[in-house]
Coordinates of C-alpha atoms and ligand atoms in Angstrom, one line a residue:
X30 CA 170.0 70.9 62.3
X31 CA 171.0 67.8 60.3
X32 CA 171.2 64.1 61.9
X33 CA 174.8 64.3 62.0
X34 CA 175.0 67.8 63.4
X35 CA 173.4 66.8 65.7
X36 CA 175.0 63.7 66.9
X37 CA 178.2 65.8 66.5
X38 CA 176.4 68.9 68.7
X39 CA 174.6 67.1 71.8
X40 CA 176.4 63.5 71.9
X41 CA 180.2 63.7 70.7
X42 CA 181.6 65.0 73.5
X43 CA 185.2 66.8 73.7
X44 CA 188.0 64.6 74.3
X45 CA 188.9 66.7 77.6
X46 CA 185.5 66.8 78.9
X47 CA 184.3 62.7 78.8
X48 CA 185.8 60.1 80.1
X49 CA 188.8 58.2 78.8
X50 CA 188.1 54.5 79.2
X51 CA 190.8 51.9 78.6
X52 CA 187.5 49.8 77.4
X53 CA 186.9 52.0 74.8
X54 CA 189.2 51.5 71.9
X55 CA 187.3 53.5 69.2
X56 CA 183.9 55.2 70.1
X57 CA 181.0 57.4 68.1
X58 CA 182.0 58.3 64.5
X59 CA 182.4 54.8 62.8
X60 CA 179.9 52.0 61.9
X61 CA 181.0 50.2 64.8
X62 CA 182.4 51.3 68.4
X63 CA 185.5 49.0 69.0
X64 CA 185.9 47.9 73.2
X65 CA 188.1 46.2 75.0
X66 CA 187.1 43.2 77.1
X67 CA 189.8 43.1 80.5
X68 CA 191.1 40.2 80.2
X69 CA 189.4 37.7 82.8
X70 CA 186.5 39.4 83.0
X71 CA 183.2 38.6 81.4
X72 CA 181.1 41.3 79.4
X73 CA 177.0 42.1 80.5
X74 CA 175.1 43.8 78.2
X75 CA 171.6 45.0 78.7
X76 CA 168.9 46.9 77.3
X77 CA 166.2 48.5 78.2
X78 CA 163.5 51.2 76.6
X79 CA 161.9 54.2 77.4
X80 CA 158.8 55.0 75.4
X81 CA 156.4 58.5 76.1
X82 CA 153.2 57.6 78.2
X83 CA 154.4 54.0 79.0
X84 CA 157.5 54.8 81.1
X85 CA 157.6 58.2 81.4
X86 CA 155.6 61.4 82.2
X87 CA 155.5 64.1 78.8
X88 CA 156.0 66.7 82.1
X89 CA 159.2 65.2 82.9
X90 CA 162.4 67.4 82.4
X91 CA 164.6 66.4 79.6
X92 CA 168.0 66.2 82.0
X93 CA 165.6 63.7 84.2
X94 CA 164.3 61.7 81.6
X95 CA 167.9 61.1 80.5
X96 CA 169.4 60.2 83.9
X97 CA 166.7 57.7 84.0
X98 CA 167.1 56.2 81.0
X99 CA 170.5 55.3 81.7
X100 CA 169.8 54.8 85.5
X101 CA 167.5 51.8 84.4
X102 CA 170.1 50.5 82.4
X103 CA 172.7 50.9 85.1
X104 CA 170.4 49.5 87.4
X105 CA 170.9 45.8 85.6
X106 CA 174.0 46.1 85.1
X107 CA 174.4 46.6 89.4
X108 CA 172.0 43.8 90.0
X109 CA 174.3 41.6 88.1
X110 CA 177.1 42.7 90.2
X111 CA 178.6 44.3 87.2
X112 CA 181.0 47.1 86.7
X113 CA 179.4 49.5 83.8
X114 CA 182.0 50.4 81.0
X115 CA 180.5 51.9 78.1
X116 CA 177.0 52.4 76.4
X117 CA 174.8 53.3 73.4
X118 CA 172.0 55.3 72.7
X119 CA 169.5 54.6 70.4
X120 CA 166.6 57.8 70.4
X121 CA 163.9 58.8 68.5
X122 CA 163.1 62.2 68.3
X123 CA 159.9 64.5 67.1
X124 CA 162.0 67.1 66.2
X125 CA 165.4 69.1 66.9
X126 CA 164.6 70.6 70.0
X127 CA 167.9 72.6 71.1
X128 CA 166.8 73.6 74.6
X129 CA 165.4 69.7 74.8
X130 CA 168.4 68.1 73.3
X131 CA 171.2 70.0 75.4
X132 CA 168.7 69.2 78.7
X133 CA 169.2 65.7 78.1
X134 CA 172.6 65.3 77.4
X135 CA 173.3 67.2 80.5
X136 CA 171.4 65.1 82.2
X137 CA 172.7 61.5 79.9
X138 CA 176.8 62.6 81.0
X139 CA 176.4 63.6 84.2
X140 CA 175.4 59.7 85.5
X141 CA 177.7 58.8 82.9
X142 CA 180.5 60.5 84.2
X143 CA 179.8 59.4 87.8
X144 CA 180.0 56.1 86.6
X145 CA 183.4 56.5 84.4
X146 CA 181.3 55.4 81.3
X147 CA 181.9 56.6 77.7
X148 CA 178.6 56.7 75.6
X149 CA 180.6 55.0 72.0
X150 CA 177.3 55.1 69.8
X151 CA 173.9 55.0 68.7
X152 CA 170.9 55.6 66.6
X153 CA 169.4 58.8 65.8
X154 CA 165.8 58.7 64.3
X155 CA 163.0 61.0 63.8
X156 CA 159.7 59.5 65.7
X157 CA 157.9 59.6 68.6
X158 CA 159.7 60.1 72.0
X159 CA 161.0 56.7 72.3
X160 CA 164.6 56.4 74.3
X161 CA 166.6 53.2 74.1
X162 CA 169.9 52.7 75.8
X163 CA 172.4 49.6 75.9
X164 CA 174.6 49.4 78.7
X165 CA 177.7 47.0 78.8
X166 CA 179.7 46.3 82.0
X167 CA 181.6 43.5 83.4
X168 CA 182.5 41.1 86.1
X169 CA 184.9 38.5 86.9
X170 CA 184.7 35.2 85.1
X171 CA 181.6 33.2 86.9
X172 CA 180.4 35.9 89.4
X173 CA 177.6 37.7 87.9
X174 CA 175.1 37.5 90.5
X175 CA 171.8 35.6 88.9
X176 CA 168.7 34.9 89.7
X177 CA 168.6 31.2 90.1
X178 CA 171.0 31.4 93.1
X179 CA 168.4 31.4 96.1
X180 CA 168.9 28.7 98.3
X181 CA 166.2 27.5 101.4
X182 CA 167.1 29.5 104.4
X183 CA 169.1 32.5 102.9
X184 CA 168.0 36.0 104.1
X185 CA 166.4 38.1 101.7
X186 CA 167.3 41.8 101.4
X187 CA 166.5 45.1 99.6
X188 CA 168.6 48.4 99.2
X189 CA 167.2 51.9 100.2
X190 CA 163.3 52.7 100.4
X191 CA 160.4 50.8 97.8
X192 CA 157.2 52.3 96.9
X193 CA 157.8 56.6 96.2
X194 CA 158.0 56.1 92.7
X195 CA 154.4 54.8 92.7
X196 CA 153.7 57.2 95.6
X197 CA 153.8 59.9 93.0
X198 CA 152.6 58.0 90.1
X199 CA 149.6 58.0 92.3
X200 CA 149.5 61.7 92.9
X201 CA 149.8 62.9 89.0
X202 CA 147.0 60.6 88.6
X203 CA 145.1 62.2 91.6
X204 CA 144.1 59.1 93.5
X205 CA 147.1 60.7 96.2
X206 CA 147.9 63.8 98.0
X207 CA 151.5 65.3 98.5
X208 CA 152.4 68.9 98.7
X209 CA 155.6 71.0 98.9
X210 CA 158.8 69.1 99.7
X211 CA 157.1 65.5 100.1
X212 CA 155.8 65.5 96.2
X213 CA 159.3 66.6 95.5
X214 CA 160.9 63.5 97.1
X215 CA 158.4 61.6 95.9
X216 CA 159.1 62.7 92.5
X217 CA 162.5 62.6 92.5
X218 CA 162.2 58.8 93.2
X219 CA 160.3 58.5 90.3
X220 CA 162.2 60.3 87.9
X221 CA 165.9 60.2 89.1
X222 CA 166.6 56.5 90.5
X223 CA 170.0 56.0 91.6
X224 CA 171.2 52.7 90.5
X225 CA 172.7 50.8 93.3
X226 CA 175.9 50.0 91.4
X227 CA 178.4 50.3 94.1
X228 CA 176.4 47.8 96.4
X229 CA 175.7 45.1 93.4
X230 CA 179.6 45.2 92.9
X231 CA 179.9 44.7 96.7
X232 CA 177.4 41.9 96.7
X233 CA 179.6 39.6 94.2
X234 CA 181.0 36.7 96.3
X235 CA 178.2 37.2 99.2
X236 CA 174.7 37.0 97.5
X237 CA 173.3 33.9 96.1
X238 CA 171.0 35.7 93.8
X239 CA 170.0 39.6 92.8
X240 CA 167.3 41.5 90.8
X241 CA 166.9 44.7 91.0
X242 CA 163.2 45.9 91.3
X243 CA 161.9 47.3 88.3
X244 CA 158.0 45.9 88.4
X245 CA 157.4 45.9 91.7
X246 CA 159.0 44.4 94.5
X247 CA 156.6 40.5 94.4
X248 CA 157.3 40.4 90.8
X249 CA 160.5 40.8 91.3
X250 CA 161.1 38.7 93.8
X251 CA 158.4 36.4 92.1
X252 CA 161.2 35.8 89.1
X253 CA 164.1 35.1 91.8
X254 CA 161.9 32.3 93.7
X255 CA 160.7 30.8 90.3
X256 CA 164.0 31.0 88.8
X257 CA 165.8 29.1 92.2
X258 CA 162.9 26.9 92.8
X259 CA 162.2 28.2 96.3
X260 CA 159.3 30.2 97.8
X261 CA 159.7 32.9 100.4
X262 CA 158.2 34.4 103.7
X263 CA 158.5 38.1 103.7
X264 CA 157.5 40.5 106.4
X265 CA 155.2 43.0 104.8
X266 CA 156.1 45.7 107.3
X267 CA 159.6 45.6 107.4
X268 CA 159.5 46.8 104.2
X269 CA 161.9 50.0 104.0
X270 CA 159.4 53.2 103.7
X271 CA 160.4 56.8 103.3
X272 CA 158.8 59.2 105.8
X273 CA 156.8 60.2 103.1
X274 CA 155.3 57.2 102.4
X275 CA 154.9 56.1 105.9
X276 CA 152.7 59.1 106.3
X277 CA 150.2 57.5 104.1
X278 CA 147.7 54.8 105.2
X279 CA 149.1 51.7 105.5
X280 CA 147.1 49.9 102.7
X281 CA 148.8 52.7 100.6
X282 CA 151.7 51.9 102.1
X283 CA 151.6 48.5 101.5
X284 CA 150.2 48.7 97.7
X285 CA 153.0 51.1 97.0
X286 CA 156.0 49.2 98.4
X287 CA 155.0 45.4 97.3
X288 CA 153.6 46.3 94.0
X289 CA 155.0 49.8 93.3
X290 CA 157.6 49.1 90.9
X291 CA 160.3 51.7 89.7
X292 CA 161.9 51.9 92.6
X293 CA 165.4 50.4 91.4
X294 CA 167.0 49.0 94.7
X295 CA 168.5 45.5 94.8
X296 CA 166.5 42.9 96.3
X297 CA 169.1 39.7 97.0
X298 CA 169.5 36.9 99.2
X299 CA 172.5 35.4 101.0
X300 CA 173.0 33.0 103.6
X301 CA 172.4 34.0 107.3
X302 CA 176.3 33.0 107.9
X303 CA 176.9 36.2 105.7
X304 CA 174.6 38.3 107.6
X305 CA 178.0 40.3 108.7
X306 CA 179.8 40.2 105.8
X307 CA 176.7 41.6 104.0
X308 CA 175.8 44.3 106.4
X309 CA 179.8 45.5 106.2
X310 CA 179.4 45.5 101.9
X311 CA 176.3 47.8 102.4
X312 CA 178.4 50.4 104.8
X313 CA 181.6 49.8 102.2
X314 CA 179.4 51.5 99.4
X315 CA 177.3 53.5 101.7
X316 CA 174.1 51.9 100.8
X317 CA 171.4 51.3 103.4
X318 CA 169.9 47.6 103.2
X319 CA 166.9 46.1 105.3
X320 CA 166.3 42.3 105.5
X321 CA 162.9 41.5 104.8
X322 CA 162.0 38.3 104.9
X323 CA 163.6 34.5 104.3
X324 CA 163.7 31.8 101.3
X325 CA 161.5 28.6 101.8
X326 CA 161.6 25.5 100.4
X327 CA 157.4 25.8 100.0
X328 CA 156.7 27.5 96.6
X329 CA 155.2 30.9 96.4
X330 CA 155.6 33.6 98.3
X331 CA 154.0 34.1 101.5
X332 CA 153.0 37.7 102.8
X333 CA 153.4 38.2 106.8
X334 CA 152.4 41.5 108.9
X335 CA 153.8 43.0 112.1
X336 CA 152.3 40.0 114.1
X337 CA 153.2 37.5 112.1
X338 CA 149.9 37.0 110.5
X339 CA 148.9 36.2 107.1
X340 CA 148.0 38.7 104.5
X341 CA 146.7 38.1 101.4
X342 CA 148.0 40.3 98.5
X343 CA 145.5 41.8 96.0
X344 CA 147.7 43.3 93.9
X345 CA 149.8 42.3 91.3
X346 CA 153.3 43.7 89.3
X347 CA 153.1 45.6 86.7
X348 CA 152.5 43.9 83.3
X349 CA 152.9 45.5 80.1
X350 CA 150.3 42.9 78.1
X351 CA 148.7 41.6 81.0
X352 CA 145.2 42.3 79.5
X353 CA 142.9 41.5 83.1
Ligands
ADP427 P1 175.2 53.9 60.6 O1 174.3 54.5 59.5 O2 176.5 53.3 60.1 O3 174.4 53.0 61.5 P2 174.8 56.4 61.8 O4 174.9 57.3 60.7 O5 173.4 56.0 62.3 O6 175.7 55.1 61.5 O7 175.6 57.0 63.1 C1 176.8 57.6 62.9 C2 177.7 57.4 64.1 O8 177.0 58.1 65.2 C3 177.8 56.0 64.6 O9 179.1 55.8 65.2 C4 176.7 55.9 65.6 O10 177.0 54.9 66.6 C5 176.7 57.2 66.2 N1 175.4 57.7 66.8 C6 174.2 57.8 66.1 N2 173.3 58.3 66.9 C7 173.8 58.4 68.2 C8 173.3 58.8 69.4 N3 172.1 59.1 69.6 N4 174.2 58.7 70.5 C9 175.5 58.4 70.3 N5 176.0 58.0 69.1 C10 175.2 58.0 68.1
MG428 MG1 172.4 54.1 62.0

């Protein structure tokens, strides 16, 4: 199978299956994809990479690895508030795996089509597993959500459950122990985020600032507080937990929810005047959201338990060239 058979085979999809997007004026096939921009709204582009060993497991199923490589994507694109509208694909490949290659565009169209997004074009290289996709959505002029919006006294909030993704990171590396259905679920939140699009759109207007968490919930925090020029109080235990996880000890518990990373909820702030409004965004989109702590004006981010005491943290986010 040839490059362009199989671009054709496994990524040009017929007209009556994929989406028809009135952003999409021209889409795979040429040297360029043409889109339309709506006209008031600004265009969000974001990229993000996959590589074998780094981000992803080689046991991982092909139709999982794809939903997740788009998920991530996705994942920026809601934490900006943004509506997705199209995106590219740029993969390199050891070979022409047919089983593989149909797995994973299974897996690719089927977020795509719950989203409503065309994928218009690409790369296609032969290399080491290495997945790169570029998502593009958009939002009304002057309301993507940023990161430099925190202001002292706003709640801070996250979206679903944090810490089962590195819950079963810790199990294929044998430091935990899950069996049956639990690894399942655990697993599932490692492989198959669900980007919390619906709420980031329902967060435009109401949050002062968004990330979604990626490296682990005090990094990412970490970048909103340095990038407003606040610090924070959060309350360790509040922390949303899956049964799963809250079956494990509670330094496990804690190490996997503040540092875990992967998890790919929202983590925002907005002002406790909006504490209605923002609880009646997360039932519009069906999205579950805790509160978690509050912005300060004191720098850094202070850790408090169940009784208000101080804990320090001894762990960090994850850091791809951090070298200590
Ligand atoms: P060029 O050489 O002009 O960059 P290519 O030969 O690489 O174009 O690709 C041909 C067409 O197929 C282009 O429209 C490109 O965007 C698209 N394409 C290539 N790889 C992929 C892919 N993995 N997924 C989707 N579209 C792809
Ligand atoms: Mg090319």
């Amino acid at each position: 199978m040839g490059e362009f058979d199989l671009i054709k085979r496994y990524f040009v999809r017929d007209p009556a299956l994929g989406v028809s997007s009135d952003a999409v004026a021209l889409g795979i096939g040429d040297d360029c994809a043409v889109l339309n921009p709506t006209p008031g709204m600004q265009w969000l582009v974001s990229c993000d990479m996959l590589v074998e060993g780094r981000h992803f497991l080689s046991t991982v199923a092909p139709e999982r690895l794809a939903h997740k490589a788009l998920a991530v994507n996705l994942s920026d694109l809601a934490a900006c508030g943004a509506t997705p509208r199209a995106f590219t694909l740029a993969l390199a490949l050891p070979r022409a795996d047919a089983v593989w290659l149909a797995g994973f565009a299974k897996g690719l169209f089927a977020l795509a089509d719950a989203h409503g997004i065309a994928l218009v074009g690409g790369d296609t290289t032969q290399g080491p597993l290495n997945i790169c996709v570029t998502v593009m959505g958009e939002v009304p002029r002057g309301q993507a959500l940023l990161r430099s919006g925190a202001r002292v006294g706003d709640d801070i909030y996250v979206s679903g459950t944090v810490g089962d993704a590195r819950l079963a990171l810790e199990v294929f590396r044998g430091t935990a122990v899950l069996a049956g259905e639990a690894f399942e679920q655990a697993r599932r939140a490692m492989e198959c985020p669900q980007p919390r699009v619906g709420l980031g759109q329902a967060l435009r207007g109401l949050a002062t600032s968004a990330i979604d968490v990626s490296d682990g919930l005090i990094g990412d925090l970490g970048h909103i507080l340095q990038r407003s020029s606040v610090g924070a109080c959060l309350a360790v235990d509040a922390l949303p937990r899956s049964a799963v996880l809250a079956s494990q000890s509670l330094a496990l518990q804690r190490e996997c929810g503040l540092a875990g990373g992967d998890d790919y909820e929202l983590i925002f702030t907005a002002p406790v005047v909006a504490r209605e409004a923002v609880r009646q965004a997360s039932l519009n989109c069906a999205t579950p959201i805790t509160r978690i702590g509050h912005i300060e004006a004191e720098p850094g981010l202070r850790l408090a338990d169940a009784q208000g005491q101080a804990l320090v943290a001894e762990f960090s986010s994850f850091d791809h060239f951090k070298t200590s």
